[in-house]
Tab-separated table of C-alpha atoms and ligand atoms in Angstrom:
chain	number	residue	atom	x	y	z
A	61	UNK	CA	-76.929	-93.533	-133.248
A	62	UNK	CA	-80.025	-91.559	-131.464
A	63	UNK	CA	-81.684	-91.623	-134.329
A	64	UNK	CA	-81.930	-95.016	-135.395
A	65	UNK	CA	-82.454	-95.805	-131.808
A	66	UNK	CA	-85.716	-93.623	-132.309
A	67	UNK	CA	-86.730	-95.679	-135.339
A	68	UNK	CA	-86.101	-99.035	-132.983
A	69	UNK	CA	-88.026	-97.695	-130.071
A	70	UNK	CA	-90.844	-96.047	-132.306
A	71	UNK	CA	-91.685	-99.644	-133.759
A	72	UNK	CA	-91.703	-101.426	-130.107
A	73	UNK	CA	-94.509	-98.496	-129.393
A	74	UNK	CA	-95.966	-98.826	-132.717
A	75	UNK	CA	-96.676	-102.741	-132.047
A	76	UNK	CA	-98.030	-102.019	-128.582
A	77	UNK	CA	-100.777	-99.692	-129.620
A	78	UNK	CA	-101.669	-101.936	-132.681
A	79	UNK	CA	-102.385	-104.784	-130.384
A	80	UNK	CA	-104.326	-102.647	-127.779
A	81	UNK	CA	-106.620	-101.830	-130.325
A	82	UNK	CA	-106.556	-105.195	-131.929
A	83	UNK	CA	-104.984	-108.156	-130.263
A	84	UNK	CA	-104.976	-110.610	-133.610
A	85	UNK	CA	-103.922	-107.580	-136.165
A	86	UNK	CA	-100.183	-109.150	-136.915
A	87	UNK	CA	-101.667	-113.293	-136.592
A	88	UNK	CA	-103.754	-111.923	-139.648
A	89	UNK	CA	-101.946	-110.259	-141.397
A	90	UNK	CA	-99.284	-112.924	-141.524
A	91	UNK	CA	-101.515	-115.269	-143.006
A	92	UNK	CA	-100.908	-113.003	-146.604
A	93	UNK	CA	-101.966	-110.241	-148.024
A	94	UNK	CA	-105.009	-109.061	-150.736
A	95	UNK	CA	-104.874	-105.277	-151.000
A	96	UNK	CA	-107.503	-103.530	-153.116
A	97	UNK	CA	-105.337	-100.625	-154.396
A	98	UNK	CA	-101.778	-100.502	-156.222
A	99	UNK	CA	-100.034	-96.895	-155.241
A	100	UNK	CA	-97.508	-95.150	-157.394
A	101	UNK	CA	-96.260	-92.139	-155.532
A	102	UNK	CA	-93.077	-89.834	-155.236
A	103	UNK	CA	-90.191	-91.204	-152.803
A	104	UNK	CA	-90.649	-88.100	-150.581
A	105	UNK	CA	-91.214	-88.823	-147.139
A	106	UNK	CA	-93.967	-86.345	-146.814
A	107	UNK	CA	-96.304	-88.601	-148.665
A	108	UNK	CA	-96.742	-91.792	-147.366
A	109	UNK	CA	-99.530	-93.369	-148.746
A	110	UNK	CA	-100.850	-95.509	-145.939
A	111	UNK	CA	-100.541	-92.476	-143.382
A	112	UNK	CA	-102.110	-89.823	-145.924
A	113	UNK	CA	-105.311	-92.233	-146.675
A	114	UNK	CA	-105.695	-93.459	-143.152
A	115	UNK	CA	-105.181	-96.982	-143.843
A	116	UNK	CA	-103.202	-99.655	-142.247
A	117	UNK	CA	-100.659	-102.393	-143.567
A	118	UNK	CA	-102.369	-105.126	-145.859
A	119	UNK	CA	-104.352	-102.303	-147.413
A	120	UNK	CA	-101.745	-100.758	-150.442
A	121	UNK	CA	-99.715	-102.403	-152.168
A	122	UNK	CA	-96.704	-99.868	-153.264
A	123	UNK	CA	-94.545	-98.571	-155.399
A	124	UNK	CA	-92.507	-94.893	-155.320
A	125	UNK	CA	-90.056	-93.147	-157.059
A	126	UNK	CA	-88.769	-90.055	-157.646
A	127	UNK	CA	-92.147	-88.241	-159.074
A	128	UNK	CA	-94.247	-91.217	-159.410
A	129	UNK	CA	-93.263	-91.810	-162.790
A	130	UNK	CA	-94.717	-94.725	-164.714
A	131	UNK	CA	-91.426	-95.573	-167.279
A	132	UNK	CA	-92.194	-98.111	-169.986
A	133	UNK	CA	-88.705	-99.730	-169.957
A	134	UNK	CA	-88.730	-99.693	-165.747
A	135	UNK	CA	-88.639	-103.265	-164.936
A	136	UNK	CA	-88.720	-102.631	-161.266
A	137	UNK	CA	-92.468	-101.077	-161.772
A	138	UNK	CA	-93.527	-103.141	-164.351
A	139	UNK	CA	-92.760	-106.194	-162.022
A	140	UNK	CA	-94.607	-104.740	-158.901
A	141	UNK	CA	-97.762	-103.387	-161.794
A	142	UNK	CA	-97.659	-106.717	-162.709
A	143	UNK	CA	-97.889	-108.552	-159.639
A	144	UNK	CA	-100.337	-106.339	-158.482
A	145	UNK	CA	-103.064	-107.005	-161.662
A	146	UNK	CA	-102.343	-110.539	-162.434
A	147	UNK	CA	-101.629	-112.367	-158.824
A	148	UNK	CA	-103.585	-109.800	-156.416
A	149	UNK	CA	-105.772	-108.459	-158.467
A	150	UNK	CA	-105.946	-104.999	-157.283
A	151	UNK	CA	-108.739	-103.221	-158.270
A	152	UNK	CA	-107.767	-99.486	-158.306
A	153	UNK	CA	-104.154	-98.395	-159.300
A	154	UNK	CA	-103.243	-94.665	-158.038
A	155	UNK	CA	-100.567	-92.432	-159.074
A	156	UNK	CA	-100.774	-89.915	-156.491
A	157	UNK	CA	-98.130	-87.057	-157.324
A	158	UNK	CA	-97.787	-84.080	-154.686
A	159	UNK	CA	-97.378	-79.864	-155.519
A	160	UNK	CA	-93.980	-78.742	-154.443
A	161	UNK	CA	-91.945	-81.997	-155.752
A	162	UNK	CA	-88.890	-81.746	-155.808
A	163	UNK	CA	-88.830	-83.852	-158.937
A	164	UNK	CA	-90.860	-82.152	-160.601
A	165	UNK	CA	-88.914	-78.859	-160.055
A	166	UNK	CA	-85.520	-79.663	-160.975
A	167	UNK	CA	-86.921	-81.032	-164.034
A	168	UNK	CA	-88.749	-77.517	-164.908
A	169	UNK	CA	-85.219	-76.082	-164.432
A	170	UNK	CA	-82.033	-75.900	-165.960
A	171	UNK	CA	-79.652	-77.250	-163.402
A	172	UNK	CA	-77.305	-79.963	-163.743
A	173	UNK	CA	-77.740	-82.344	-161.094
A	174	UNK	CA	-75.728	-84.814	-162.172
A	175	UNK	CA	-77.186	-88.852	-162.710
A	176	UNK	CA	-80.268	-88.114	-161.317
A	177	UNK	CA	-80.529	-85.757	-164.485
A	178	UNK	CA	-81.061	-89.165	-166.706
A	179	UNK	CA	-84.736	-89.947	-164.486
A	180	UNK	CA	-85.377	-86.323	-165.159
A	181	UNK	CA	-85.549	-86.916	-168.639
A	182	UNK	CA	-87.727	-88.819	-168.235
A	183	UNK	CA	-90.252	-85.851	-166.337
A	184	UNK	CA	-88.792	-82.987	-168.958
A	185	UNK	CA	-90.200	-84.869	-171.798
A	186	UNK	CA	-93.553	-84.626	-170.058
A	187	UNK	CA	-93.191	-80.652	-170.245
A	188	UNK	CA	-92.179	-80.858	-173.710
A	189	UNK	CA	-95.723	-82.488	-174.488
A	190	UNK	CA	-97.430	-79.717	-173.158
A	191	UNK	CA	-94.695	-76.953	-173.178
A	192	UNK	CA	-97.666	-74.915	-175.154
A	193	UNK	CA	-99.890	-74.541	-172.346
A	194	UNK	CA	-96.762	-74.360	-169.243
A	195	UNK	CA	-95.315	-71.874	-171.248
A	196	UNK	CA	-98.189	-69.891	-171.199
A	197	UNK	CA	-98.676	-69.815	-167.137
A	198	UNK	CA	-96.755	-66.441	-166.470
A	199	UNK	CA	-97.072	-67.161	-162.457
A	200	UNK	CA	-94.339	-69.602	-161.681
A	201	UNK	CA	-95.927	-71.549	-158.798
A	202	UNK	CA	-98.909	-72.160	-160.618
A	203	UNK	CA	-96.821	-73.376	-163.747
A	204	UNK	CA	-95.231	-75.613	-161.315
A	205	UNK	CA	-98.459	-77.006	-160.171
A	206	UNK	CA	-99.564	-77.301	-163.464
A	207	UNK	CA	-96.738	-79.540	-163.914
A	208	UNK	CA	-97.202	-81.387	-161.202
A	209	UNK	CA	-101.149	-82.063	-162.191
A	210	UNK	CA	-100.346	-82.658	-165.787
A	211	UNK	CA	-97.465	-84.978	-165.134
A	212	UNK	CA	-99.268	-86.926	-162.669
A	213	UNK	CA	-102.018	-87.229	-166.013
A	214	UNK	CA	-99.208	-88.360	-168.354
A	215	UNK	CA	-98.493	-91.343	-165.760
A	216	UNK	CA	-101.718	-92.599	-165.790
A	217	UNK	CA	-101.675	-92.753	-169.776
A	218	UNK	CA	-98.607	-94.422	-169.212
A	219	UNK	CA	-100.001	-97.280	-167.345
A	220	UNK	CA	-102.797	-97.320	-169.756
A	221	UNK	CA	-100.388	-98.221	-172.415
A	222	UNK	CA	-99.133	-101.310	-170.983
A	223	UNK	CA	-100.293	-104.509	-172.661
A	224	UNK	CA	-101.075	-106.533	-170.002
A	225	UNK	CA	-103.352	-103.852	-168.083
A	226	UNK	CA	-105.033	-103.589	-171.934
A	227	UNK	CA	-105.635	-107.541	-171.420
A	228	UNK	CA	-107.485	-107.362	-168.275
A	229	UNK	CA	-109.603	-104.787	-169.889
A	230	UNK	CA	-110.568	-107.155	-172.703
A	231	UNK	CA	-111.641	-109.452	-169.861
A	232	UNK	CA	-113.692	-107.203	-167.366
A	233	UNK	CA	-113.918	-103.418	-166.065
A	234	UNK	CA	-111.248	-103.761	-163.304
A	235	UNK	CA	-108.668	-101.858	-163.365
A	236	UNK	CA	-109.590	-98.391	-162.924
A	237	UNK	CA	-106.446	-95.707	-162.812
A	238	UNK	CA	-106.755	-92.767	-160.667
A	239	UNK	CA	-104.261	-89.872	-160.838
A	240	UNK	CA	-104.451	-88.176	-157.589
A	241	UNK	CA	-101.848	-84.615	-156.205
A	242	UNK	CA	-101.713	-84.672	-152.761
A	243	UNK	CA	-101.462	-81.232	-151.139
A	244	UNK	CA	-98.211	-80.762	-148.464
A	245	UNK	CA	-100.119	-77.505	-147.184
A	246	UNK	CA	-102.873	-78.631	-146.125
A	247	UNK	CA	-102.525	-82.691	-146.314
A	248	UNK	CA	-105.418	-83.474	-148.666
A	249	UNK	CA	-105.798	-85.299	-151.977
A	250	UNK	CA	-107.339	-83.801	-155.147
A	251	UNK	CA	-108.899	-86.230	-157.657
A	252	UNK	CA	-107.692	-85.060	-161.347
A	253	UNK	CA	-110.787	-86.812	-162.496
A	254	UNK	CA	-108.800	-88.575	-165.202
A	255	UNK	CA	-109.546	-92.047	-164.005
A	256	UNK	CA	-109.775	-94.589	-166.553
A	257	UNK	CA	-110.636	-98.498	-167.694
A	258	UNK	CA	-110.162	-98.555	-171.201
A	259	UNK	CA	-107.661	-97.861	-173.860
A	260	UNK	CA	-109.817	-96.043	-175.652
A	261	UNK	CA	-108.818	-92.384	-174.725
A	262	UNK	CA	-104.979	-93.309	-176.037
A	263	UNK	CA	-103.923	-92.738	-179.377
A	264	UNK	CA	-104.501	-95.528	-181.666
A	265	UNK	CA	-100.856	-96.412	-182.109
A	266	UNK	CA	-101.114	-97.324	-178.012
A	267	UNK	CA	-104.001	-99.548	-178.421
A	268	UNK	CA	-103.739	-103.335	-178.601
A	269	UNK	CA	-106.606	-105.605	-180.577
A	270	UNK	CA	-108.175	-107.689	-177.955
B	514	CO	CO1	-91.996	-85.610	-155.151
């Protein structure tokens, strides 16, 4: 039980040094929350999004899974994306997605992994889309990288393509979606530049009349 222990012990410390440096942090932050930002990142540990962005709690609101994937039919994300636009009214959503994912490498590969293989699907049918240009990359690291960059693109298209994002964009600019890889080498985050506020880039089946 040493470890858990730790975990105990680490949050007694944890609360001392917050209230050092600021004696009314936790009488604030009870009083609710209003985070700017909305996070969708991978469930590895390496990449929490507070730590990695120097922020503290009230600041993210989050949501991770297994290689920050944005699934139309997930009703877990949907409820938190949801939540997030409509009742806190984020103004930035992020899908950060990190090189060496472990995620996104079983799904490059053949393995059977057993029901995890169904979420992979879900990552596999990313590749297929651009299969053309992965296929090409002779250098496997940098065809998993690739991967990892492109998925991370396909996410943000994903969010694009739900309806009630497409309302708020009827109604004003906000909000924007980033897609962000976060580097485990060296611990910084690469903008993909492929932030966007309208439905226009999406295929015209995707878009809904305002
Ligand atoms: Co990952």
């Amino acid at each position: 039980m040493k470890a858990i222990d730790n975990l105990k012990q680490g949050n007694v410390e944890w609360v001392e040094k917050i209230k050092q440096q600021d004696p009314k942090f936790f009488d604030e932050l009870a009083k609710g929350q209003s985070p700017e930002f909305l996070w969708i990142g991978c469930s590895d540990s390496r990449v929490p999004a507070t730590e990695i962005t120097g922020t503290m709690p009230g600041s993210i609101f989050v949501q991770r899974n297994i290689a920050n994937m944005v699934v139309n039919t997930d009703t877990n994300l949907l409820s938190v994306v949801y939540y997030a636009v409509k009742a806190l009214k984020v103004k930035h959503i992020i899908v950060c997605g990190h090189y060496g994912c472990g995620g996104v490498k079983a799904a490059m590969s053949n393995e059977r992994l057993g029901f995890i293989d169904n979420w992979l699907v879900n990552i596999k049918n990313v590749y297929k889309m651009h299969s053309k240009e992965l296929d090409a990359v002779e250098d496997e690291d940098k065809r998993f990288d690739r991967f990892v960059e492109l998925n991370v693109i396909e996410q943000v298209q994903n969010l694009a393509k739900v309806s009630f994002i497409q309302e708020d964009w009827d109604n004003g600019e906000f909000p924007y979606i980033h897609g962000w890889v976060y580097g485990l080498k060296d611990g910084l985050v690469r903008d993909l530049d492929c932030t966007i506020n309208s439905n226009e880039a999406l295929q015209r089946v995707y878009q809904y009349n305002s």
